[in-house]
PDB file of C-alpha atoms in Angstrom:
ATOM      1  CA  MET R 148    -101.647  57.755  -1.259  1.00 51.00           C
ATOM      2  CA  GLY R 149     -98.013  57.389  -2.952  1.00 49.00           C
ATOM      3  CA  ASN R 150     -97.123  57.404   1.185  1.00 52.00           C
ATOM      4  CA  LYS R 151     -98.723  55.255   2.592  1.00 45.00           C
ATOM      5  CA  ARG R 152     -97.929  52.362  -0.701  1.00 49.00           C
ATOM      6  CA  PHE R 153     -94.559  53.236   0.165  1.00 48.00           C
ATOM      7  CA  GLY R 154     -94.991  52.925   3.738  1.00 46.00           C
ATOM      8  CA  LEU R 155     -96.456  50.011   3.470  1.00 40.00           C
ATOM      9  CA  ALA R 156     -94.087  48.035   1.407  1.00 43.00           C
ATOM     10  CA  VAL R 157     -91.498  48.932   3.768  1.00 42.00           C
ATOM     11  CA  ALA R 158     -93.750  47.044   6.260  1.00 38.00           C
ATOM     12  CA  VAL R 159     -93.365  44.661   4.372  1.00 34.00           C
ATOM     13  CA  VAL R 160     -89.702  44.445   3.888  1.00 40.00           C
ATOM     14  CA  PHE R 161     -88.896  44.718   7.394  1.00 39.00           C
ATOM     15  CA  LEU R 162     -91.015  41.972   8.466  1.00 35.00           C
ATOM     16  CA  ALA R 163     -89.296  40.320   6.381  1.00 41.00           C
ATOM     17  CA  LEU R 164     -86.066  40.957   7.158  1.00 43.00           C
ATOM     18  CA  VAL R 165     -87.302  40.379  11.093  1.00 38.00           C
ATOM     19  CA  GLN R 166     -88.349  36.872   9.832  1.00 41.00           C
ATOM     20  CA  VAL R 167     -85.167  35.693   8.368  1.00 43.00           C
ATOM     21  CA  SER R 168     -83.415  36.708  11.265  1.00 44.00           C
ATOM     22  CA  VAL R 169     -84.646  35.051  13.136  1.00 61.00           C
ATOM     23  CA  SER R 170     -84.883  32.649  11.541  1.00 84.00           C
ATOM     24  CA  VAL R 171     -83.634  29.361  13.707  1.00 95.00           C
ATOM     25  CA  PRO R 172     -80.519  27.707  11.241  1.00 97.00           C
ATOM     26  CA  PHE R 173     -79.341  24.197  10.628  1.00 98.00           C
ATOM     27  CA  ILE R 174     -76.486  21.952  10.026  1.00 98.00           C
ATOM     28  CA  VAL R 175     -76.839  18.924   7.561  1.00 98.00           C
ATOM     29  CA  LEU R 176     -74.551  16.338   8.838  1.00 98.00           C
ATOM     30  CA  HIS R 177     -73.866  13.862   5.998  1.00 97.00           C
ATOM     31  CA  GLY R 178     -72.832  10.344   5.947  1.00 95.00           C
ATOM     32  CA  ILE R 179     -70.322   8.051   5.398  1.00 93.00           C
ATOM     33  CA  ALA R 180     -68.752   7.611   1.815  1.00 90.00           C
ATOM     34  CA  ALA R 181     -69.829  11.416   1.288  1.00 93.00           C
ATOM     35  CA  ALA R 182     -68.749  15.378   1.380  1.00 95.00           C
ATOM     36  CA  CYS R 183     -70.007  18.690   1.736  1.00 95.00           C
ATOM     37  CA  SER R 184     -68.533  19.343  -1.971  1.00 93.00           C
ATOM     38  CA  GLU R 185     -70.846  16.950  -3.180  1.00 92.00           C
ATOM     39  CA  GLY R 186     -74.571  18.372  -5.213  1.00 92.00           C
ATOM     40  CA  LYS R 187     -76.211  15.748  -3.401  1.00 93.00           C
ATOM     41  CA  GLU R 188     -75.153  16.969  -0.635  1.00 95.00           C
ATOM     42  CA  ALA R 189     -75.810  20.915  -1.328  1.00 94.00           C
ATOM     43  CA  ASN R 190     -79.261  20.192  -3.410  1.00 96.00           C
ATOM     44  CA  PHE R 191     -80.886  18.398  -0.392  1.00 97.00           C
ATOM     45  CA  ILE R 192     -79.485  21.577   1.674  1.00 97.00           C
ATOM     46  CA  GLN R 193     -80.981  23.678  -0.498  1.00 97.00           C
ATOM     47  CA  LEU R 194     -84.228  22.376  -0.664  1.00 97.00           C
ATOM     48  CA  LEU R 195     -84.538  22.107   2.840  1.00 97.00           C
ATOM     49  CA  SER R 196     -83.532  25.836   3.412  1.00 97.00           C
ATOM     50  CA  ASN R 197     -85.912  26.554   0.240  1.00 96.00           C
ATOM     51  CA  PHE R 198     -88.709  24.516   2.041  1.00 96.00           C
ATOM     52  CA  SER R 199     -88.224  25.822   5.594  1.00 96.00           C
ATOM     53  CA  GLY R 200     -87.321  29.099   5.038  1.00 95.00           C
ATOM     54  CA  SER R 201     -84.394  28.615   6.725  1.00 97.00           C
ATOM     55  CA  PRO R 202     -80.527  29.154   6.048  1.00 97.00           C
ATOM     56  CA  GLY R 203     -78.770  25.357   6.124  1.00 97.00           C
ATOM     57  CA  PHE R 204     -74.805  24.685   6.209  1.00 98.00           C
ATOM     58  CA  CYS R 205     -72.894  21.783   5.570  1.00 97.00           C
ATOM     59  CA  LEU R 206     -70.899  21.256   8.367  1.00 97.00           C
ATOM     60  CA  GLU R 207     -67.569  19.100   6.879  1.00 97.00           C
ATOM     61  CA  VAL R 208     -65.358  17.576   8.966  1.00 95.00           C
ATOM     62  CA  GLY R 209     -62.100  16.431   7.818  1.00 89.00           C
ATOM     63  CA  ASN R 210     -62.205  16.520   3.929  1.00 90.00           C
ATOM     64  CA  GLY R 211     -64.767  14.544   3.843  1.00 86.00           C
ATOM     65  CA  GLU R 212     -65.432  11.676   2.310  1.00 88.00           C
ATOM     66  CA  LEU R 213     -62.377   9.593   3.126  1.00 89.00           C
ATOM     67  CA  ASP R 214     -62.176  10.535   7.097  1.00 93.00           C
ATOM     68  CA  SER R 215     -65.285   9.711   7.095  1.00 93.00           C
ATOM     69  CA  TRP R 216     -64.309   6.296   6.426  1.00 91.00           C
ATOM     70  CA  PHE R 217     -61.149   6.490   8.712  1.00 92.00           C
ATOM     71  CA  MET R 218     -61.026   9.000  11.417  1.00 96.00           C
ATOM     72  CA  PRO R 219     -62.712   7.313  14.843  1.00 97.00           C
ATOM     73  CA  LEU R 220     -66.300   9.314  15.414  1.00 97.00           C
ATOM     74  CA  ALA R 221     -64.525  11.119  18.706  1.00 97.00           C
ATOM     75  CA  LYS R 222     -62.101  12.815  16.579  1.00 97.00           C
ATOM     76  CA  GLN R 223     -64.626  14.159  14.700  1.00 97.00           C
ATOM     77  CA  ALA R 224     -66.819  14.969  16.996  1.00 98.00           C
ATOM     78  CA  GLU R 225     -64.598  16.827  18.498  1.00 98.00           C
ATOM     79  CA  ILE R 226     -63.694  18.737  15.366  1.00 97.00           C
ATOM     80  CA  ALA R 227     -67.484  19.679  14.419  1.00 98.00           C
ATOM     81  CA  CYS R 228     -67.424  21.011  18.271  1.00 98.00           C
ATOM     82  CA  GLU R 229     -65.197  23.401  17.597  1.00 98.00           C
ATOM     83  CA  LYS R 230     -66.038  23.726  13.631  1.00 97.00           C
ATOM     84  CA  VAL R 231     -70.058  24.836  15.527  1.00 98.00           C
ATOM     85  CA  LYS R 232     -68.755  27.322  18.263  1.00 97.00           C
ATOM     86  CA  GLN R 233     -66.931  29.191  15.689  1.00 97.00           C
ATOM     87  CA  MET R 234     -69.642  29.975  13.605  1.00 97.00           C
ATOM     88  CA  LYS R 235     -71.077  33.212  14.400  1.00 96.00           C
ATOM     89  CA  GLU R 236     -74.684  31.543  12.369  1.00 96.00           C
ATOM     90  CA  LEU R 237     -74.831  29.065  15.046  1.00 97.00           C
ATOM     91  CA  ARG R 238     -73.729  31.390  18.040  1.00 95.00           C
ATOM     92  CA  GLN R 239     -78.033  31.474  19.655  1.00 95.00           C
ATOM     93  CA  GLY R 240     -78.147  27.680  18.587  1.00 97.00           C
ATOM     94  CA  TYR R 241     -79.592  26.142  15.594  1.00 98.00           C
ATOM     95  CA  ASN R 242     -81.225  22.599  14.800  1.00 98.00           C
ATOM     96  CA  ILE R 243     -79.468  19.627  13.197  1.00 98.00           C
ATOM     97  CA  VAL R 244     -80.029  16.971   9.996  1.00 98.00           C
ATOM     98  CA  GLY R 245     -77.905  13.608  10.795  1.00 98.00           C
ATOM     99  CA  ARG R 246     -77.649  11.752   7.652  1.00 98.00           C
ATOM    100  CA  SER R 247     -76.590   8.094   8.375  1.00 97.00           C
ATOM    101  CA  GLN R 248     -73.277   8.013  10.651  1.00 97.00           C
ATOM    102  CA  GLY R 249     -73.136  11.853  10.879  1.00 98.00           C
ATOM    103  CA  ASN R 250     -75.609  10.883  12.939  1.00 98.00           C
ATOM    104  CA  LEU R 251     -73.505  10.004  15.727  1.00 98.00           C
ATOM    105  CA  VAL R 252     -71.200  12.511  15.339  1.00 98.00           C
ATOM    106  CA  ALA R 253     -74.148  14.646  15.872  1.00 98.00           C
ATOM    107  CA  ARG R 254     -75.134  13.862  18.928  1.00 98.00           C
ATOM    108  CA  GLY R 255     -71.176  14.151  19.971  1.00 98.00           C
ATOM    109  CA  LEU R 256     -72.350  17.997  19.779  1.00 97.00           C
ATOM    110  CA  ILE R 257     -75.385  17.902  21.781  1.00 98.00           C
ATOM    111  CA  GLU R 258     -74.037  15.766  24.211  1.00 98.00           C
ATOM    112  CA  PHE R 259     -69.961  16.182  24.799  1.00 98.00           C
ATOM    113  CA  CYS R 260     -69.505  19.743  22.363  1.00 98.00           C
ATOM    114  CA  ASP R 261     -68.777  22.191  25.990  1.00 97.00           C
ATOM    115  CA  GLY R 262     -69.422  25.492  25.613  1.00 96.00           C
ATOM    116  CA  GLY R 263     -70.942  25.536  22.378  1.00 96.00           C
ATOM    117  CA  PRO R 264     -74.037  27.345  21.158  1.00 97.00           C
ATOM    118  CA  PRO R 265     -77.317  25.336  22.653  1.00 97.00           C
ATOM    119  CA  VAL R 266     -79.083  22.446  20.566  1.00 98.00           C
ATOM    120  CA  TYR R 267     -82.331  22.871  19.968  1.00 98.00           C
ATOM    121  CA  ASN R 268     -84.431  20.483  16.440  1.00 98.00           C
ATOM    122  CA  TYR R 269     -82.715  16.979  15.796  1.00 98.00           C
ATOM    123  CA  VAL R 270     -83.568  14.914  13.251  1.00 98.00           C
ATOM    124  CA  SER R 271     -82.393  11.704  12.907  1.00 98.00           C
ATOM    125  CA  LEU R 272     -81.956  10.643   9.364  1.00 98.00           C
ATOM    126  CA  ALA R 273     -81.288   6.404   9.457  1.00 98.00           C
ATOM    127  CA  GLY R 274     -79.121   6.960  12.554  1.00 98.00           C
ATOM    128  CA  PRO R 275     -76.904   3.580  13.422  1.00 98.00           C
ATOM    129  CA  HIS R 276     -78.076   4.951  16.854  1.00 98.00           C
ATOM    130  CA  ALA R 277     -77.729   1.491  19.076  1.00 98.00           C
ATOM    131  CA  GLY R 278     -75.231   0.295  16.635  1.00 97.00           C
ATOM    132  CA  ILE R 279     -74.294  -1.955  13.602  1.00 94.00           C
ATOM    133  CA  SER R 280     -74.196  -5.641  14.120  1.00 89.00           C
ATOM    134  CA  SER R 281     -72.330  -5.472  10.538  1.00 80.00           C
ATOM    135  CA  VAL R 282     -70.005  -3.478   8.851  1.00 72.00           C
ATOM    136  CA  PRO R 283     -70.969  -2.972   5.152  1.00 66.00           C
ATOM    137  CA  MET R 284     -68.285  -2.736   2.527  1.00 57.00           C
ATOM    138  CA  CYS R 285     -66.426  -0.020   1.059  1.00 57.00           C
ATOM    139  CA  GLY R 286     -66.819  -0.988  -2.288  1.00 56.00           C
ATOM    140  CA  SER R 287     -64.214  -0.234  -5.014  1.00 55.00           C
ATOM    141  CA  GLY R 288     -60.880   2.184  -5.755  1.00 65.00           C
ATOM    142  CA  LEU R 289     -57.547   1.573  -3.402  1.00 66.00           C
ATOM    143  CA  TRP R 290     -58.543   3.373   0.009  1.00 57.00           C
ATOM    144  CA  CYS R 291     -62.002   1.363  -0.364  1.00 65.00           C
ATOM    145  CA  GLU R 292     -59.605  -2.180  -0.547  1.00 68.00           C
ATOM    146  CA  ILE R 293     -57.829  -0.674   2.796  1.00 71.00           C
ATOM    147  CA  ALA R 294     -61.255   0.142   4.240  1.00 66.00           C
ATOM    148  CA  ASP R 295     -62.691  -3.842   3.709  1.00 65.00           C
ATOM    149  CA  GLU R 296     -59.498  -5.107   4.961  1.00 71.00           C
ATOM    150  CA  LEU R 297     -59.758  -3.483   7.687  1.00 70.00           C
ATOM    151  CA  ILE R 298     -63.830  -4.216   8.291  1.00 66.00           C
ATOM    152  CA  LYS R 299     -62.463  -8.317   7.817  1.00 67.00           C
ATOM    153  CA  SER R 300     -60.006  -7.651  10.881  1.00 74.00           C
ATOM    154  CA  ASP R 301     -60.396  -7.066  14.912  1.00 84.00           C
ATOM    155  CA  ILE R 302     -62.979  -4.342  15.015  1.00 89.00           C
ATOM    156  CA  TYR R 303     -62.709  -4.119  18.823  1.00 94.00           C
ATOM    157  CA  SER R 304     -58.477  -3.690  18.175  1.00 93.00           C
ATOM    158  CA  GLU R 305     -57.429  -0.336  19.725  1.00 95.00           C
ATOM    159  CA  PHE R 306     -55.632  -0.431  15.776  1.00 93.00           C
ATOM    160  CA  ILE R 307     -59.233  -0.617  14.206  1.00 92.00           C
ATOM    161  CA  GLN R 308     -61.224   1.611  16.359  1.00 95.00           C
ATOM    162  CA  ASP R 309     -58.076   4.051  15.501  1.00 95.00           C
ATOM    163  CA  HIS R 310     -58.155   4.147  12.508  1.00 92.00           C
ATOM    164  CA  LEU R 311     -61.875   2.806  10.919  1.00 91.00           C
ATOM    165  CA  ALA R 312     -65.174   5.016  11.790  1.00 94.00           C
ATOM    166  CA  PRO R 313     -67.241   2.123  11.508  1.00 92.00           C
ATOM    167  CA  SER R 314     -65.592   0.400  14.080  1.00 93.00           C
ATOM    168  CA  GLY R 315     -66.365   3.098  16.865  1.00 96.00           C
ATOM    169  CA  TYR R 316     -70.703   1.354  16.070  1.00 96.00           C
ATOM    170  CA  LEU R 317     -70.461  -1.709  15.071  1.00 94.00           C
ATOM    171  CA  LYS R 318     -71.825  -4.049  18.086  1.00 95.00           C
ATOM    172  CA  ILE R 319     -71.809  -7.506  17.946  1.00 92.00           C
ATOM    173  CA  PRO R 320     -74.622  -9.016  20.427  1.00 94.00           C
ATOM    174  CA  THR R 321     -72.990 -12.068  20.692  1.00 92.00           C
ATOM    175  CA  GLU R 322     -69.383  -9.910  21.856  1.00 93.00           C
ATOM    176  CA  ILE R 323     -70.594  -7.258  24.380  1.00 96.00           C
ATOM    177  CA  THR R 324     -68.317  -7.267  27.193  1.00 96.00           C
ATOM    178  CA  LYS R 325     -65.869  -6.383  24.667  1.00 95.00           C
ATOM    179  CA  TYR R 326     -68.118  -4.114  23.064  1.00 96.00           C
ATOM    180  CA  LEU R 327     -68.455  -2.235  26.569  1.00 97.00           C
ATOM    181  CA  GLU R 328     -64.519  -2.871  26.949  1.00 96.00           C
ATOM    182  CA  SER R 329     -62.616  -1.293  23.689  1.00 96.00           C
ATOM    183  CA  SER R 330     -65.375  -0.002  21.572  1.00 97.00           C
ATOM    184  CA  LYS R 331     -64.715   3.583  21.959  1.00 97.00           C
ATOM    185  CA  TYR R 332     -67.295   5.526  20.923  1.00 98.00           C
ATOM    186  CA  LEU R 333     -70.670   4.434  21.288  1.00 98.00           C
ATOM    187  CA  PRO R 334     -70.397   2.494  24.646  1.00 98.00           C
ATOM    188  CA  LYS R 335     -69.447   6.494  25.871  1.00 98.00           C
ATOM    189  CA  LEU R 336     -71.995   8.224  23.346  1.00 98.00           C
ATOM    190  CA  ASN R 337     -74.938   5.411  25.131  1.00 98.00           C
ATOM    191  CA  ASN R 338     -73.510   5.855  28.569  1.00 98.00           C
ATOM    192  CA  GLU R 339     -73.694   1.795  28.343  1.00 98.00           C
ATOM    193  CA  ILE R 340     -70.772   1.215  30.712  1.00 96.00           C
ATOM    194  CA  PRO R 341     -72.137   1.051  34.216  1.00 93.00           C
ATOM    195  CA  ASN R 342     -70.219   3.163  36.410  1.00 90.00           C
ATOM    196  CA  GLN R 343     -68.717   5.383  34.098  1.00 94.00           C
ATOM    197  CA  ARG R 344     -72.653   7.082  33.117  1.00 96.00           C
ATOM    198  CA  ASN R 345     -72.490  10.552  32.946  1.00 97.00           C
ATOM    199  CA  SER R 346     -75.285  12.956  34.108  1.00 97.00           C
ATOM    200  CA  THR R 347     -73.701  16.150  31.707  1.00 98.00           C
ATOM    201  CA  TYR R 348     -74.583  13.681  28.475  1.00 98.00           C
ATOM    202  CA  LYS R 349     -77.562  13.694  29.972  1.00 98.00           C
ATOM    203  CA  GLU R 350     -78.681  16.107  30.831  1.00 98.00           C
ATOM    204  CA  ARG R 351     -77.852  17.454  27.444  1.00 98.00           C
ATOM    205  CA  PHE R 352     -79.562  15.033  25.239  1.00 98.00           C
ATOM    206  CA  ALA R 353     -82.696  15.807  27.127  1.00 98.00           C
ATOM    207  CA  SER R 354     -82.395  19.378  26.686  1.00 98.00           C
ATOM    208  CA  LEU R 355     -83.667  18.892  22.932  1.00 98.00           C
ATOM    209  CA  HIS R 356     -87.137  20.628  22.249  1.00 98.00           C
ATOM    210  CA  ASN R 357     -87.682  17.455  19.639  1.00 98.00           C
ATOM    211  CA  LEU R 358     -86.393  14.435  18.209  1.00 98.00           C
ATOM    212  CA  VAL R 359     -87.319  13.018  15.201  1.00 98.00           C
ATOM    213  CA  LEU R 360     -85.950   9.372  14.323  1.00 98.00           C
ATOM    214  CA  ILE R 361     -86.528   8.642  10.901  1.00 98.00           C
ATOM    215  CA  MET R 362     -85.890   5.086   9.357  1.00 98.00           C
ATOM    216  CA  PHE R 363     -86.749   3.759   6.211  1.00 98.00           C
ATOM    217  CA  GLU R 364     -88.632   0.646   5.672  1.00 97.00           C
ATOM    218  CA  ASP R 365     -86.035  -0.998   3.465  1.00 96.00           C
ATOM    219  CA  ASP R 366     -82.637   0.077   5.151  1.00 95.00           C
ATOM    220  CA  LYS R 367     -79.920  -2.471   4.182  1.00 91.00           C
ATOM    221  CA  VAL R 368     -77.235  -0.455   5.654  1.00 91.00           C
ATOM    222  CA  ILE R 369     -78.267   0.083   8.898  1.00 94.00           C
ATOM    223  CA  VAL R 370     -78.410  -3.269   9.973  1.00 92.00           C
ATOM    224  CA  PRO R 371     -81.145  -3.595  12.147  1.00 95.00           C
ATOM    225  CA  LYS R 372     -82.802  -1.278  10.654  1.00 97.00           C
ATOM    226  CA  ASN R 373     -84.785  -0.455  14.332  1.00 98.00           C
ATOM    227  CA  SER R 374     -81.342   1.008  15.740  1.00 98.00           C
ATOM    228  CA  SER R 375     -82.660   3.779  13.879  1.00 98.00           C
ATOM    229  CA  TRP R 376     -84.865   4.418  16.390  1.00 98.00           C
ATOM    230  CA  PHE R 377     -82.440   2.451  19.469  1.00 98.00           C
ATOM    231  CA  GLY R 378     -83.646  -0.790  18.916  1.00 98.00           C
ATOM    232  CA  PHE R 379     -81.402  -3.894  18.193  1.00 98.00           C
ATOM    233  CA  TYR R 380     -80.816  -7.005  19.638  1.00 97.00           C
ATOM    234  CA  PRO R 381     -80.925  -8.351  23.043  1.00 97.00           C
ATOM    235  CA  ASP R 382     -77.411  -9.116  24.673  1.00 95.00           C
ATOM    236  CA  GLY R 383     -75.872 -12.591  23.750  1.00 94.00           C
ATOM    237  CA  HIS R 384     -78.163 -13.133  20.838  1.00 94.00           C
ATOM    238  CA  PHE R 385     -78.751 -11.627  17.228  1.00 92.00           C
ATOM    239  CA  GLY R 386     -83.185 -12.086  17.913  1.00 87.00           C
ATOM    240  CA  PRO R 387     -85.551 -11.214  18.574  1.00 95.00           C
ATOM    241  CA  ILE R 388     -85.163  -7.623  18.048  1.00 96.00           C
ATOM    242  CA  LEU R 389     -86.072  -5.587  21.508  1.00 98.00           C
ATOM    243  CA  SER R 390     -87.874  -2.069  20.602  1.00 98.00           C
ATOM    244  CA  VAL R 391     -86.604   1.037  21.756  1.00 98.00           C
ATOM    245  CA  PHE R 392     -89.078   0.531  25.289  1.00 98.00           C
ATOM    246  CA  GLU R 393     -87.654  -3.005  25.829  1.00 98.00           C
ATOM    247  CA  THR R 394     -84.111  -1.802  26.181  1.00 98.00           C
ATOM    248  CA  ARG R 395     -82.234  -1.059  29.261  1.00 98.00           C
ATOM    249  CA  LEU R 396     -81.206   2.324  27.970  1.00 98.00           C
ATOM    250  CA  TYR R 397     -84.615   3.667  27.008  1.00 98.00           C
ATOM    251  CA  LYS R 398     -85.997   1.866  30.817  1.00 98.00           C
ATOM    252  CA  GLU R 399     -83.410   3.546  32.498  1.00 98.00           C
ATOM    253  CA  ASP R 400     -82.745   6.354  31.204  1.00 98.00           C
ATOM    254  CA  TRP R 401     -79.650   6.506  30.187  1.00 98.00           C
ATOM    255  CA  ILE R 402     -79.381   9.212  27.810  1.00 98.00           C
ATOM    256  CA  GLY R 403     -82.485  11.100  28.692  1.00 98.00           C
ATOM    257  CA  LEU R 404     -84.720   9.237  26.080  1.00 98.00           C
ATOM    258  CA  LYS R 405     -87.227   8.626  28.203  1.00 98.00           C
ATOM    259  CA  THR R 406     -87.440  11.755  29.388  1.00 98.00           C
ATOM    260  CA  LEU R 407     -87.690  13.042  26.113  1.00 98.00           C
ATOM    261  CA  HIS R 408     -90.475  10.471  25.592  1.00 98.00           C
ATOM    262  CA  ASP R 409     -92.368  11.308  28.636  1.00 98.00           C
ATOM    263  CA  ALA R 410     -92.525  14.920  27.543  1.00 98.00           C
ATOM    264  CA  GLY R 411     -93.772  14.535  23.975  1.00 98.00           C
ATOM    265  CA  LYS R 412     -91.086  15.471  22.741  1.00 98.00           C
ATOM    266  CA  VAL R 413     -89.501  12.534  20.536  1.00 98.00           C
ATOM    267  CA  LYS R 414     -91.329  11.168  17.196  1.00 98.00           C
ATOM    268  CA  TYR R 415     -90.742   7.675  15.760  1.00 98.00           C
ATOM    269  CA  GLU R 416     -91.910   8.195  12.046  1.00 98.00           C
ATOM    270  CA  SER R 417     -90.827   5.162   9.148  1.00 98.00           C
ATOM    271  CA  VAL R 418     -90.951   5.924   5.624  1.00 98.00           C
ATOM    272  CA  TYR R 419     -91.368   4.037   2.696  1.00 95.00           C
ATOM    273  CA  GLY R 420     -87.011   3.412   0.769  1.00 95.00           C
ATOM    274  CA  THR R 421     -84.135   2.028   0.862  1.00 96.00           C
ATOM    275  CA  HIS R 422     -81.256   3.375   3.348  1.00 95.00           C
ATOM    276  CA  LEU R 423     -81.489   7.252   3.561  1.00 95.00           C
ATOM    277  CA  LYS R 424     -84.282   7.460  -0.366  1.00 96.00           C
ATOM    278  CA  MET R 425     -86.843   9.559   0.678  1.00 96.00           C
ATOM    279  CA  SER R 426     -89.317  12.029  -0.686  1.00 96.00           C
ATOM    280  CA  ASN R 427     -89.884  14.616  -0.795  1.00 96.00           C
ATOM    281  CA  MET R 428     -93.092  14.599   0.275  1.00 97.00           C
ATOM    282  CA  ASP R 429     -92.187  12.533   3.193  1.00 97.00           C
ATOM    283  CA  ILE R 430     -89.118  15.683   3.472  1.00 97.00           C
ATOM    284  CA  VAL R 431     -91.871  18.302   3.392  1.00 97.00           C
ATOM    285  CA  LYS R 432     -94.174  15.952   6.453  1.00 97.00           C
ATOM    286  CA  TYR R 433     -91.593  14.798   8.942  1.00 98.00           C
ATOM    287  CA  VAL R 434     -88.161  17.183   8.489  1.00 98.00           C
ATOM    288  CA  VAL R 435     -89.525  20.124   7.438  1.00 97.00           C
ATOM    289  CA  PRO R 436     -91.487  21.396  10.006  1.00 97.00           C
ATOM    290  CA  TYR R 437     -88.177  21.280  12.437  1.00 98.00           C
ATOM    291  CA  LEU R 438     -86.265  23.301  10.627  1.00 97.00           C
ATOM    292  CA  GLN R 439     -89.179  26.005  10.914  1.00 91.00           C
ATOM    293  CA  ASN R 440     -89.016  29.091  13.167  1.00 67.00           C
ATOM    294  CA  ASN R 441     -92.198  28.050  15.678  1.00 51.00           C
ATOM    295  CA  PRO R 442     -92.061  23.655  15.142  1.00 40.00           C
ATOM    296  CA  PRO R 443     -94.543  21.594  16.446  1.00 39.00           C
ATOM    297  CA  SER R 444     -93.601  20.555  20.163  1.00 40.00           C
ATOM    298  CA  PHE R 445     -96.570  18.117  20.029  1.00 35.00           C
ATOM    299  CA  GLN R 446     -96.075  14.310  19.738  1.00 37.00           C
ATOM    300  CA  GLN R 447     -97.535  13.379  16.002  1.00 40.00           C
ATOM    301  CA  LYS R 448     -98.783   9.090  16.269  1.00 40.00           C
ATOM    302  CA  SER R 449     -97.008   7.607  13.610  1.00 40.00           C
ATOM    303  CA  LEU R 450     -99.333   5.282  11.520  1.00 38.00           C
ATOM    304  CA  ASN R 451     -98.360   2.287   8.795  1.00 40.00           C
ATOM    305  CA  ARG R 452     -98.822   3.579   5.447  1.00 36.00           C
ATOM    306  CA  LYS R 453    -100.740  -0.094   4.495  1.00 39.00           C
ATOM    307  CA  THR R 454    -102.364  -0.467   7.654  1.00 39.00           C
ATOM    308  CA  LYS R 455    -102.653   2.444   8.754  1.00 36.00           C
ATOM    309  CA  GLU R 456    -102.342   0.967  12.496  1.00 42.00           C
ATOM    310  CA  PRO R 457    -100.272   3.235  15.158  1.00 41.00           C
ATOM    311  CA  LEU R 458     -97.004   2.267  14.696  1.00 46.00           C
ATOM    312  CA  ARG R 459     -95.050   1.011  17.743  1.00 47.00           C
ATOM    313  CA  PRO R 460     -90.915   0.922  17.884  1.00 51.00           C
TER     314      PRO R 460
END
């Protein structure tokens, strides 16, 4: 009897070790004015790991908070690419959770990173995927004053594009020609430039197993908030907002979003809260399943919590 119990105990331990060994790791890319060294980022990753049972890592770019403002996004994506290629934990593939501006670095990893490990599931929290029509002011402090002065300058000038990260995804609807000609990041990321659309970017993005786009209903940072679902203003106007399905990016499948949607791999979720303020219940419901070993591959219908009617992006 003692030997049997010992054998059972060994088997349980072995299965537990196997479970850990096959867990797909995940990385978190924080937003602007944040850093991996901050307690809130560490707590968020620990929370996700505890709920999912998967190992998680905060991927820092540069020095964190300062570089999140002043390092151009193309450079941030380049650094992130080299880091993931060096992490032995990610060699067999990984999942991504992006927070706010960090989502554009995440997509840079997916679309631009040559020779990087595969990305399976990508969960976007308040991502400015279609751009923002205005840049929120930084706040107080010397370097924030510098950032705010840059924001007030010619946002599409080469100097600002090279020294202010949010300028890479500022998309002023009434200045589309200037945006396409001078913005150094989002037009490339979204394959928006005519005659320069890259099929490799599209193929890589369309290779995702699951894409989860989470919009925050009271978001005042991502303007319009619909950008979190790839919705945006029509060219030349500040309204009405186009749903993702009405945009050329989707209809002409510039980045493979329509391909993913048609395959049932895109989930459009809307949660209560201001920018990035998410309840544990919503984290468990909308984020955790895509960080576990066997994430659901079916397409779930999102419901408006007030009316219980299906939500349309």
